[in-house]
Amino acid sequence: MTMTLKTSWSIAASSASPLPLRRGEAASLRAFVNENTQKQPPPPPRRRCFQVTHRPPSPLAHKSATRGNQRIILRRREVRGNESSHLPAFLFKVHYSRGYPTVDGTLLISFTAKVWRMLARLPLPQPSRFAFTCRGRLRLATATAAARTLSTAATTTTKAVKMARTALDEVAETGAFDRSPSTFRSSVSRDSSARFPAVPGRYHLYVSFACPWASRCLAYLKLKGLDRAIAFTSVKPIFERTKETDDHMGWVFPATGDEEPGAEPDPFNGAKSVRELYEIASPNYSGKPTVPVLWDKHLKTVVNNESSEIIRMLNTEFNEIADNPGLDLYPPHLQASIDEINEIVYDAINNGVYKCGFAKKQGPYDEAVTKLYEALDRCEEILSKQRYICGNQLTEADVRLFVTLIRFDEVYAVHFKCNKKLIREYPNLFNYTKDIYQLPGISSTVNMEHIRKHYYGSHPSINPLGIIPAGPNIDYNAPHDRQMFGA
């Protein structure tokens, strides 16, 4: 049988059970579901007929949450001409060949982020998987507070399609950029009996020369003399589609070694993208496929993808196989100072430039750019008295600060609207940046061509045409004055 299908959502309330929601939330939930659920666009001509089937009611017939004395029940409303009835959303399957977007034949309905966050707090029966459309792209996730997506299909037999996310998705309703945490947090240990022992040749580092977080790890490989024990592979600088089955854009490997100078194919897994690496390690992974990735070739899994933790491992756990084991970039007597500087630099500078660049409203941008330049001014003052940021000894804090400073005038000033003052206009910060750049091995971790290509070519919401500016092409090998503070 064929029919014209219209869909809407409603909230049914019953006083049979305790009130679940805070004051005003029930009404707000009703209002946002009814008013902000985006109606499906009209289908193309001659594609108006859908064949609809549904299964008999089951124990999961009503997804409900009980709080206080009210039960909130989420239902789907099916309209057939003048006849209407309320039935559970997940009991419907829509079968057709062309027309609306689907997930394995399940009709999608779009929700605002605020609606999702309200619904996500309801303790829905598991498994509950949701999907929705956003800017013409399909996004998927499990029913957790961190997920941003909804689906009308929640039966155990429905296959879910996962959509990986990027930093472009990490913008809150306030318009502020909100970076999500890394997910793989295991550690390599010098203990030979550990699950991930520090042995030469077992681990591989996947990076992007463009990424400041990955560049931290490359700097450590060079400074500690670990580049022979732990090899690395860099991806292409510009985001591309990671799969043919969806529109996700992310880090991809070149098909051949000469396709992109500085980038190489995956030598161990034959992966086409970093996303594939994550799915090898965790088939159900649906988060952000980021770099760096510390990969265990033996277990074929991601050990860790949090750069701040990887550099700590490289600093201490691999000393027995390092060429420069005596270099301690996190010495005990400076740890309190390093931690204090790291907290300021990460929030206001490392991540601060992203808060400026990805802000979608003036208020969050103004707040971020103010904090950014307050932190840069503070660093400039500190460096007027000492060679490095925590004294006259190179530390982890210097590496973490350097990776942002080296990109600042080249891309952040223009691309991320951080143009109030350039690093070249800070005498101490500029000379400090040149000083670190000229340390043995560090210049090889800076591929400015990749950096400029990535930022200007991978963020269409900021630079839609992908045009790369011509300058400024700074010479970081020029002399600096930091020797006045001694070694």
GROMACS .gro file of C-alpha atoms in nm:
model
  487
    1MET     CA    1   0.000   0.000   0.000
    2THR     CA    2   0.123   0.350  -0.073
    3MET     CA    3   0.037   0.672   0.104
    4THR     CA    4   0.157   1.025   0.161
    5LEU     CA    5   0.346   1.038   0.491
    6LYS     CA    6   0.365   1.341   0.717
    7THR     CA    7   0.559   1.331   1.041
    8SER     CA    8   0.566   1.539   1.355
    9TRP     CA    9   0.661   1.486   1.719
   10SER     CA   10   0.460   1.534   2.032
   11ILE     CA   11   0.509   1.486   2.404
   12ALA     CA   12   0.250   1.297   2.605
   13ALA     CA   13   0.238   1.355   2.980
   14SER     CA   14   0.085   1.137   3.249
   15SER     CA   15   0.051   1.216   3.621
   16ALA     CA   16   0.082   0.849   3.709
   17SER     CA   17   0.448   0.881   3.800
   18PRO     CA   18   0.671   1.138   3.975
   19LEU     CA   19   0.770   1.466   3.807
   20PRO     CA   20   1.104   1.412   3.632
   21LEU     CA   21   1.195   1.760   3.518
   22ARG     CA   22   1.308   2.085   3.673
   23ARG     CA   23   1.067   2.376   3.681
   24GLY     CA   24   0.958   2.479   3.334
   25GLU     CA   25   1.144   2.199   3.160
   26ALA     CA   26   0.840   1.991   3.064
   27ALA     CA   27   0.679   2.286   2.892
   28SER     CA   28   1.009   2.383   2.738
   29LEU     CA   29   1.059   2.031   2.609
   30ARG     CA   30   0.714   2.028   2.452
   31ALA     CA   31   0.766   2.368   2.299
   32PHE     CA   32   1.103   2.293   2.149
   33VAL     CA   33   1.006   1.954   2.012
   34ASN     CA   34   0.689   2.092   1.855
   35GLU     CA   35   0.823   2.427   1.740
   36ASN     CA   36   1.186   2.351   1.654
   37THR     CA   37   1.153   2.013   1.492
   38GLN     CA   38   1.236   2.098   1.136
   39LYS     CA   39   0.972   1.975   0.894
   40GLN     CA   40   1.093   1.762   0.609
   41PRO     CA   41   1.118   1.952   0.280
   42PRO     CA   42   0.863   1.857   0.016
   43PRO     CA   43   0.981   1.556  -0.184
   44PRO     CA   44   1.066   1.588  -0.552
   45PRO     CA   45   0.778   1.562  -0.802
   46ARG     CA   46   0.645   1.210  -0.861
   47ARG     CA   47   0.824   1.084  -0.550
   48ARG     CA   48   0.546   1.144  -0.299
   49CYS     CA   49   0.453   0.783  -0.226
   50PHE     CA   50   0.609   0.583   0.057
   51GLN     CA   51   0.539   0.231   0.167
   52VAL     CA   52   0.519   0.225   0.546
   53THR     CA   53   0.530  -0.080   0.768
   54HIS     CA   54   0.535  -0.110   1.145
   55ARG     CA   55   0.575  -0.394   1.388
   56PRO     CA   56   0.333  -0.489   1.666
   57PRO     CA   57   0.383  -0.312   1.999
   58SER     CA   58   0.666  -0.447   2.212
   59PRO     CA   59   0.792  -0.394   2.569
   60LEU     CA   60   0.986  -0.100   2.426
   61ALA     CA   61   0.671   0.053   2.285
   62HIS     CA   62   0.710   0.373   2.482
   63LYS     CA   63   1.039   0.546   2.544
   64SER     CA   64   0.969   0.734   2.863
   65ALA     CA   65   1.140   0.900   3.154
   66THR     CA   66   1.000   0.921   3.502
   67ARG     CA   67   1.089   1.214   3.724
   68GLY     CA   68   0.866   1.342   4.003
   69ASN     CA   69   0.498   1.279   3.930
   70GLN     CA   70   0.500   1.312   3.553
   71ARG     CA   71   0.598   1.069   3.281
   72ILE     CA   72   0.732   1.214   2.959
   73ILE     CA   73   0.666   0.991   2.659
   74LEU     CA   74   0.821   1.059   2.323
   75ARG     CA   75   0.600   0.939   2.038
   76ARG     CA   76   0.581   0.974   1.665
   77ARG     CA   77   0.263   1.093   1.504
   78GLU     CA   78   0.157   0.935   1.178
   79VAL     CA   79  -0.100   1.123   0.969
   80ARG     CA   80  -0.302   0.934   0.706
   81GLY     CA   81  -0.541   1.178   0.549
   82ASN     CA   82  -0.790   1.260   0.826
   83GLU     CA   83  -0.684   0.969   1.039
   84SER     CA   84  -0.412   1.009   1.299
   85SER     CA   85  -0.272   0.802   1.580
   86HIS     CA   86   0.020   0.813   1.821
   87LEU     CA   87   0.266   0.527   1.782
   88PRO     CA   88   0.624   0.478   1.903
   89ALA     CA   89   0.880   0.631   1.670
   90PHE     CA   90   1.111   0.335   1.650
   91LEU     CA   91   0.841   0.095   1.531
   92PHE     CA   92   0.832   0.255   1.187
   93LYS     CA   93   1.037   0.165   0.885
   94VAL     CA   94   1.013   0.369   0.566
   95HIS     CA   95   1.099   0.185   0.245
   96TYR     CA   96   1.166   0.374  -0.077
   97SER     CA   97   1.429   0.416  -0.343
   98ARG     CA   98   1.456   0.795  -0.380
   99GLY     CA   99   1.342   1.106  -0.199
  100TYR     CA  100   1.413   1.190   0.163
  101PRO     CA  101   1.746   1.099   0.332
  102THR     CA  102   1.740   0.768   0.516
  103VAL     CA  103   1.936   0.543   0.750
  104ASP     CA  104   1.882   0.191   0.624
  105GLY     CA  105   1.537   0.293   0.506
  106THR     CA  106   1.446   0.490   0.819
  107LEU     CA  107   1.309   0.839   0.758
  108LEU     CA  108   1.513   1.113   0.925
  109ILE     CA  109   1.378   1.416   1.105
  110SER     CA  110   1.597   1.714   1.198
  111PHE     CA  111   1.616   1.857   1.549
  112THR     CA  112   1.790   2.159   1.692
  113ALA     CA  113   2.085   2.100   1.924
  114LYS     CA  114   1.885   2.231   2.221
  115VAL     CA  115   1.609   1.979   2.159
  116TRP     CA  116   1.866   1.702   2.146
  117ARG     CA  117   2.031   1.799   2.469
  118MET     CA  118   1.696   1.802   2.644
  119LEU     CA  119   1.597   1.465   2.503
  120ALA     CA  120   1.940   1.315   2.569
  121ARG     CA  121   1.887   1.362   2.941
  122LEU     CA  122   1.589   1.128   2.939
  123PRO     CA  123   1.692   0.775   3.043
  124LEU     CA  124   1.574   0.603   2.727
  125PRO     CA  125   1.586   0.221   2.703
  126GLN     CA  126   1.905   0.084   2.557
  127PRO     CA  127   2.014   0.040   2.291
  128SER     CA  128   1.903   0.387   2.181
  129ARG     CA  129   2.070   0.524   1.872
  130PHE     CA  130   1.974   0.852   1.717
  131ALA     CA  131   2.040   1.031   1.390
  132PHE     CA  132   1.952   1.362   1.232
  133THR     CA  133   2.044   1.588   0.945
  134CYS     CA  134   2.245   1.905   0.992
  135ARG     CA  135   2.351   2.136   0.708
  136GLY     CA  136   2.273   1.857   0.463
  137ARG     CA  137   2.510   1.612   0.633
  138LEU     CA  138   2.419   1.306   0.832
  139ARG     CA  139   2.555   1.280   1.185
  140LEU     CA  140   2.520   0.982   1.417
  141ALA     CA  141   2.600   0.892   1.775
  142THR     CA  142   2.483   0.680   2.066
  143ALA     CA  143   2.235   0.820   2.313
  144THR     CA  144   2.477   0.996   2.548
  145ALA     CA  145   2.494   1.352   2.669
  146ALA     CA  146   2.798   1.412   2.449
  147ALA     CA  147   2.616   1.301   2.137
  148ARG     CA  148   2.450   1.565   1.922
  149THR     CA  149   2.232   1.347   1.705
  150LEU     CA  150   1.894   1.177   1.688
  151SER     CA  151   1.741   0.889   1.496
  152THR     CA  152   1.391   0.755   1.458
  153ALA     CA  153   1.525   0.400   1.444
  154ALA     CA  154   1.601   0.237   1.778
  155THR     CA  155   1.531  -0.131   1.729
  156THR     CA  156   1.813  -0.373   1.792
  157THR     CA  157   1.785  -0.493   1.435
  158THR     CA  158   1.843  -0.151   1.281
  159LYS     CA  159   2.200  -0.104   1.164
  160ALA     CA  160   2.337   0.237   1.267
  161VAL     CA  161   2.559   0.444   1.042
  162LYS     CA  162   2.824   0.637   1.236
  163MET     CA  163   2.933   0.985   1.137
  164ALA     CA  164   3.268   1.099   1.265
  165ARG     CA  165   3.296   1.457   1.381
  166THR     CA  166   3.548   1.736   1.333
  167ALA     CA  167   3.642   2.050   1.521
  168LEU     CA  168   3.398   2.242   1.302
  169ASP     CA  169   3.115   2.064   1.485
  170GLU     CA  170   3.236   2.160   1.832
  171VAL     CA  171   3.055   2.490   1.861
  172ALA     CA  172   2.799   2.535   2.137
  173GLU     CA  173   2.468   2.717   2.099
  174THR     CA  174   2.633   3.024   2.251
  175GLY     CA  175   2.856   3.038   1.942
  176ALA     CA  176   3.167   2.944   2.143
  177PHE     CA  177   3.412   2.672   2.039
  178ASP     CA  178   3.417   2.382   2.287
  179ARG     CA  179   3.683   2.119   2.219
  180SER     CA  180   3.588   1.762   2.309
  181PRO     CA  181   3.835   1.547   2.507
  182SER     CA  182   4.051   1.275   2.357
  183THR     CA  183   3.924   0.919   2.393
  184PHE     CA  184   4.218   0.676   2.389
  185ARG     CA  185   4.415   0.727   2.711
  186SER     CA  186   4.635   0.421   2.767
  187SER     CA  187   5.002   0.456   2.857
  188VAL     CA  188   5.330   0.310   2.743
  189SER     CA  189   5.547   0.202   3.036
  190ARG     CA  190   5.915   0.127   3.089
  191ASP     CA  191   5.790  -0.182   3.276
  192SER     CA  192   5.850  -0.476   3.041
  193SER     CA  193   5.546  -0.660   3.182
  194ALA     CA  194   5.304  -0.378   3.099
  195ARG     CA  195   5.045  -0.415   2.826
  196PHE     CA  196   5.226  -0.144   2.631
  197PRO     CA  197   5.597  -0.182   2.712
  198ALA     CA  198   5.847   0.075   2.583
  199VAL     CA  199   6.035  -0.131   2.325
  200PRO     CA  200   6.191  -0.009   2.000
  201GLY     CA  201   6.001  -0.064   1.677
  202ARG     CA  202   5.668  -0.152   1.835
  203TYR     CA  203   5.502   0.189   1.810
  204HIS     CA  204   5.428   0.424   1.524
  205LEU     CA  205   5.320   0.786   1.536
  206TYR     CA  206   5.059   0.913   1.292
  207VAL     CA  207   5.068   1.291   1.262
  208SER     CA  208   4.992   1.590   1.050
  209PHE     CA  209   5.263   1.851   1.005
  210ALA     CA  210   4.980   2.103   1.004
  211CYS     CA  211   4.845   2.007   1.346
  212PRO     CA  212   5.002   2.186   1.645
  213TRP     CA  213   4.905   1.905   1.883
  214ALA     CA  214   5.078   1.644   1.666
  215SER     CA  215   5.378   1.872   1.619
  216ARG     CA  216   5.437   1.862   1.994
  217CYS     CA  217   5.503   1.490   1.961
  218LEU     CA  218   5.731   1.533   1.658
  219ALA     CA  219   5.934   1.787   1.855
  220TYR     CA  220   5.978   1.535   2.136
  221LEU     CA  221   6.092   1.264   1.897
  222LYS     CA  222   6.367   1.498   1.778
  223LEU     CA  223   6.466   1.645   2.115
  224LYS     CA  224   6.479   1.308   2.291
  225GLY     CA  225   6.644   1.128   2.001
  226LEU     CA  226   6.359   0.880   1.958
  227ASP     CA  227   6.301   0.915   1.586
  228ARG     CA  228   6.489   0.592   1.517
  229ALA     CA  229   6.292   0.394   1.777
  230ILE     CA  230   5.952   0.539   1.686
  231ALA     CA  231   5.887   0.621   1.321
  232PHE     CA  232   5.609   0.850   1.207
  233THR     CA  233   5.382   0.899   0.907
  234SER     CA  234   5.218   1.227   0.811
  235VAL     CA  235   4.880   1.261   0.643
  236LYS     CA  236   4.791   1.502   0.363
  237PRO     CA  237   4.739   1.859   0.481
  238ILE     CA  238   4.391   1.931   0.343
  239PHE     CA  239   4.082   1.751   0.472
  240GLU     CA  240   3.918   1.513   0.225
  241ARG     CA  241   3.629   1.269   0.239
  242THR     CA  242   3.719   0.980   0.464
  243LYS     CA  243   3.456   0.740   0.329
  244GLU     CA  244   3.236   0.711   0.023
  245THR     CA  245   2.933   0.632   0.239
  246ASP     CA  246   2.908   0.974   0.404
  247ASP     CA  247   3.031   1.332   0.378
  248HIS     CA  248   3.275   1.339   0.669
  249MET     CA  249   3.590   1.537   0.591
  250GLY     CA  250   3.912   1.460   0.775
  251TRP     CA  251   4.274   1.349   0.765
  252VAL     CA  252   4.356   1.115   0.476
  253PHE     CA  253   4.670   0.940   0.357
  254PRO     CA  254   4.804   0.987   0.004
  255ALA     CA  255   4.766   0.694  -0.233
  256THR     CA  256   5.136   0.709  -0.325
  257GLY     CA  257   5.450   0.850  -0.170
  258ASP     CA  258   5.491   1.119  -0.432
  259GLU     CA  259   5.131   1.247  -0.432
  260GLU     CA  260   5.193   1.507  -0.161
  261PRO     CA  261   5.545   1.608  -0.051
  262GLY     CA  262   5.584   1.534   0.319
  263ALA     CA  263   5.290   1.291   0.335
  264GLU     CA  264   5.307   0.912   0.300
  265PRO     CA  265   5.063   0.619   0.266
  266ASP     CA  266   4.987   0.420   0.579
  267PRO     CA  267   5.272   0.164   0.586
  268PHE     CA  268   5.116  -0.090   0.824
  269ASN     CA  269   4.738  -0.109   0.789
  270GLY     CA  270   4.676   0.022   0.439
  271ALA     CA  271   4.429   0.269   0.586
  272LYS     CA  272   4.300   0.540   0.356
  273SER     CA  273   4.229   0.779   0.641
  274VAL     CA  274   4.296   0.835   1.010
  275ARG     CA  275   3.931   0.753   1.062
  276GLU     CA  276   3.997   0.400   0.937
  277LEU     CA  277   4.275   0.361   1.194
  278TYR     CA  278   4.030   0.444   1.472
  279GLU     CA  279   3.780   0.197   1.333
  280ILE     CA  280   4.046  -0.075   1.320
  281ALA     CA  281   4.116  -0.009   1.687
  282SER     CA  282   3.748   0.026   1.779
  283PRO     CA  283   3.490  -0.085   1.517
  284ASN     CA  284   3.212   0.112   1.690
  285TYR     CA  285   3.412   0.434   1.721
  286SER     CA  286   3.205   0.739   1.631
  287GLY     CA  287   3.405   1.026   1.779
  288LYS     CA  288   3.660   1.262   1.630
  289PRO     CA  289   3.944   1.084   1.442
  290THR     CA  290   4.227   1.317   1.545
  291VAL     CA  291   4.604   1.325   1.527
  292PRO     CA  292   4.842   1.252   1.686
  293VAL     CA  293   4.785   0.878   1.710
  294LEU     CA  294   5.032   0.662   1.901
  295TRP     CA  295   4.977   0.324   1.734
  296ASP     CA  296   5.072  -0.019   1.864
  297LYS     CA  297   5.176  -0.224   1.561
  298HIS     CA  298   5.169  -0.546   1.764
  299LEU     CA  299   4.813  -0.516   1.898
  300LYS     CA  300   4.688  -0.306   1.605
  301THR     CA  301   4.529  -0.046   1.825
  302VAL     CA  302   4.549   0.316   1.930
  303VAL     CA  303   4.744   0.347   2.253
  304ASN     CA  304   4.680   0.715   2.305
  305ASN     CA  305   4.559   1.015   2.106
  306GLU     CA  306   4.610   1.287   2.367
  307SER     CA  307   4.925   1.482   2.282
  308SER     CA  308   4.985   1.609   2.636
  309GLU     CA  309   5.003   1.250   2.759
  310ILE     CA  310   5.207   1.120   2.465
  311ILE     CA  311   5.482   1.377   2.520
  312ARG     CA  312   5.505   1.280   2.889
  313MET     CA  313   5.554   0.917   2.784
  314LEU     CA  314   5.819   1.016   2.532
  315ASN     CA  315   5.994   1.220   2.800
  316THR     CA  316   6.035   0.941   3.057
  317GLU     CA  317   5.921   0.595   2.949
  318PHE     CA  318   6.150   0.550   2.647
  319ASN     CA  319   6.477   0.669   2.803
  320GLU     CA  320   6.639   0.327   2.773
  321ILE     CA  321   6.614   0.347   2.394
  322ALA     CA  322   6.649   0.725   2.352
  323ASP     CA  323   6.961   0.888   2.209
  324ASN     CA  324   6.920   1.179   2.450
  325PRO     CA  325   6.790   1.021   2.773
  326GLY     CA  326   6.942   1.290   2.995
  327LEU     CA  327   6.707   1.560   2.865
  328ASP     CA  328   6.417   1.594   3.108
  329LEU     CA  329   6.154   1.835   2.979
  330TYR     CA  330   5.942   1.794   3.292
  331PRO     CA  331   6.197   1.809   3.575
  332PRO     CA  332   6.065   1.769   3.931
  333HIS     CA  333   6.181   2.111   4.053
  334LEU     CA  334   5.994   2.292   3.773
  335GLN     CA  335   5.679   2.082   3.754
  336ALA     CA  336   5.460   2.324   3.951
  337SER     CA  337   5.573   2.615   3.732
  338ILE     CA  338   5.527   2.412   3.412
  339ASP     CA  339   5.177   2.306   3.512
  340GLU     CA  340   5.078   2.665   3.590
  341ILE     CA  341   5.209   2.795   3.257
  342ASN     CA  342   5.054   2.504   3.067
  343GLU     CA  343   4.712   2.583   3.208
  344ILE     CA  344   4.734   2.945   3.097
  345VAL     CA  345   4.888   2.872   2.759
  346TYR     CA  346   4.652   2.590   2.667
  347ASP     CA  347   4.327   2.769   2.744
  348ALA     CA  348   4.416   3.118   2.625
  349ILE     CA  349   4.674   3.057   2.349
  350ASN     CA  350   4.689   2.696   2.217
  351ASN     CA  351   4.314   2.649   2.225
  352GLY     CA  352   4.246   3.021   2.241
  353VAL     CA  353   4.325   3.079   1.874
  354TYR     CA  354   4.070   2.810   1.785
  355LYS     CA  355   3.812   2.976   2.010
  356CYS     CA  356   3.869   3.295   1.812
  357GLY     CA  357   3.859   3.126   1.472
  358PHE     CA  358   3.561   2.897   1.524
  359ALA     CA  359   3.345   3.142   1.721
  360LYS     CA  360   3.010   3.196   1.553
  361LYS     CA  361   2.901   3.497   1.755
  362GLN     CA  362   3.071   3.821   1.842
  363GLY     CA  363   3.055   3.774   2.219
  364PRO     CA  364   3.254   3.448   2.235
  365TYR     CA  365   3.506   3.585   1.988
  366ASP     CA  366   3.556   3.903   2.192
  367GLU     CA  367   3.606   3.701   2.509
  368ALA     CA  368   3.852   3.462   2.346
  369VAL     CA  369   4.060   3.727   2.171
  370THR     CA  370   4.085   3.933   2.490
  371LYS     CA  371   4.216   3.633   2.685
  372LEU     CA  372   4.452   3.545   2.401
  373TYR     CA  373   4.627   3.882   2.401
  374GLU     CA  374   4.632   3.906   2.779
  375ALA     CA  375   4.818   3.573   2.784
  376LEU     CA  376   5.056   3.678   2.505
  377ASP     CA  377   5.134   3.999   2.692
  378ARG     CA  378   5.209   3.799   3.005
  379CYS     CA  379   5.441   3.565   2.815
  380GLU     CA  380   5.616   3.864   2.659
  381GLU     CA  381   5.682   4.005   3.005
  382ILE     CA  382   5.812   3.672   3.140
  383LEU     CA  383   6.047   3.631   2.843
  384SER     CA  384   6.192   3.976   2.900
  385LYS     CA  385   6.359   3.834   3.212
  386GLN     CA  386   6.459   3.479   3.118
  387ARG     CA  387   6.542   3.272   2.813
  388TYR     CA  388   6.259   3.019   2.840
  389ILE     CA  389   5.907   3.039   2.972
  390CYS     CA  390   5.981   2.857   3.300
  391GLY     CA  391   6.336   2.980   3.357
  392ASN     CA  392   6.663   2.936   3.173
  393GLN     CA  393   6.599   2.568   3.100
  394LEU     CA  394   6.403   2.430   2.804
  395THR     CA  395   6.090   2.251   2.924
  396GLU     CA  396   5.766   2.096   2.807
  397ALA     CA  397   5.596   2.434   2.845
  398ASP     CA  398   5.822   2.582   2.576
  399VAL     CA  399   5.733   2.310   2.326
  400ARG     CA  400   5.363   2.355   2.392
  401LEU     CA  401   5.383   2.732   2.347
  402PHE     CA  402   5.612   2.717   2.042
  403VAL     CA  403   5.375   2.513   1.823
  404THR     CA  404   5.116   2.793   1.838
  405LEU     CA  405   5.362   3.081   1.804
  406ILE     CA  406   5.517   2.935   1.487
  407ARG     CA  407   5.173   2.924   1.322
  408PHE     CA  408   5.047   3.255   1.451
  409ASP     CA  409   5.158   3.512   1.195
  410GLU     CA  410   5.135   3.265   0.905
  411VAL     CA  411   4.775   3.152   0.960
  412TYR     CA  412   4.609   3.246   1.288
  413ALA     CA  413   4.641   3.622   1.240
  414VAL     CA  414   4.438   3.605   0.919
  415HIS     CA  415   4.243   3.279   0.923
  416PHE     CA  416   4.141   3.290   1.290
  417LYS     CA  417   4.107   3.670   1.312
  418CYS     CA  418   4.391   3.704   1.565
  419ASN     CA  419   4.520   4.025   1.409
  420LYS     CA  420   4.528   4.268   1.699
  421LYS     CA  421   4.904   4.222   1.722
  422LEU     CA  422   5.144   3.990   1.541
  423ILE     CA  423   5.412   3.781   1.710
  424ARG     CA  424   5.668   3.980   1.511
  425GLU     CA  425   5.551   4.285   1.704
  426TYR     CA  426   5.647   4.119   2.034
  427PRO     CA  427   6.030   4.146   2.050
  428ASN     CA  428   6.077   3.877   2.315
  429LEU     CA  429   5.819   3.631   2.183
  430PHE     CA  430   5.948   3.662   1.828
  431ASN     CA  431   6.312   3.607   1.922
  432TYR     CA  432   6.206   3.324   2.153
  433THR     CA  433   6.021   3.156   1.864
  434LYS     CA  434   6.332   3.179   1.644
  435ASP     CA  435   6.547   3.044   1.929
  436ILE     CA  436   6.337   2.729   1.967
  437TYR     CA  437   6.298   2.684   1.592
  438GLN     CA  438   6.678   2.673   1.563
  439LEU     CA  439   6.721   2.397   1.822
  440PRO     CA  440   6.857   2.077   1.659
  441GLY     CA  441   6.578   1.889   1.483
  442ILE     CA  442   6.295   2.133   1.555
  443SER     CA  443   6.291   2.300   1.212
  444SER     CA  444   6.225   1.959   1.053
  445THR     CA  445   5.898   1.938   1.248
  446VAL     CA  446   5.770   2.262   1.091
  447ASN     CA  447   5.630   2.220   0.741
  448MET     CA  448   5.486   2.562   0.668
  449GLU     CA  449   5.346   2.450   0.333
  450HIS     CA  450   5.134   2.187   0.508
  451ILE     CA  451   5.034   2.435   0.778
  452ARG     CA  452   4.911   2.696   0.535
  453LYS     CA  453   4.739   2.444   0.305
  454HIS     CA  454   4.553   2.283   0.592
  455TYR     CA  455   4.409   2.586   0.764
  456TYR     CA  456   4.315   2.779   0.453
  457GLY     CA  457   4.196   2.469   0.267
  458SER     CA  458   4.013   2.263   0.529
  459HIS     CA  459   3.768   2.506   0.691
  460PRO     CA  460   3.509   2.604   0.429
  461SER     CA  461   3.293   2.779   0.688
  462ILE     CA  462   3.581   3.024   0.742
  463ASN     CA  463   3.745   3.031   0.399
  464PRO     CA  464   3.484   2.898   0.150
  465LEU     CA  465   3.700   2.932  -0.162
  466GLY     CA  466   4.013   2.783  -0.005
  467ILE     CA  467   4.238   3.064  -0.128
  468ILE     CA  468   4.581   3.057   0.039
  469PRO     CA  469   4.737   3.399   0.109
  470ALA     CA  470   5.082   3.467  -0.036
  471GLY     CA  471   5.269   3.564   0.279
  472PRO     CA  472   5.429   3.645   0.508
  473ASN     CA  473   5.705   3.379   0.466
  474ILE     CA  474   5.898   3.462   0.785
  475ASP     CA  475   6.264   3.362   0.813
  476TYR     CA  476   6.288   3.183   1.146
  477ASN     CA  477   6.654   3.104   1.083
  478ALA     CA  478   6.737   3.474   1.122
  479PRO     CA  479   6.955   3.566   1.422
  480HIS     CA  480   6.792   3.610   1.762
  481ASP     CA  481   6.903   3.773   2.087
  482ARG     CA  482   6.817   3.506   2.342
  483GLN     CA  483   7.182   3.421   2.411
  484MET     CA  484   7.193   3.723   2.643
  485PHE     CA  485   7.026   3.506   2.906
  486GLY     CA  486   7.287   3.231   2.871
  487ALA     CA  487   7.240   2.863   2.790
   0.00000   0.00000   0.00000
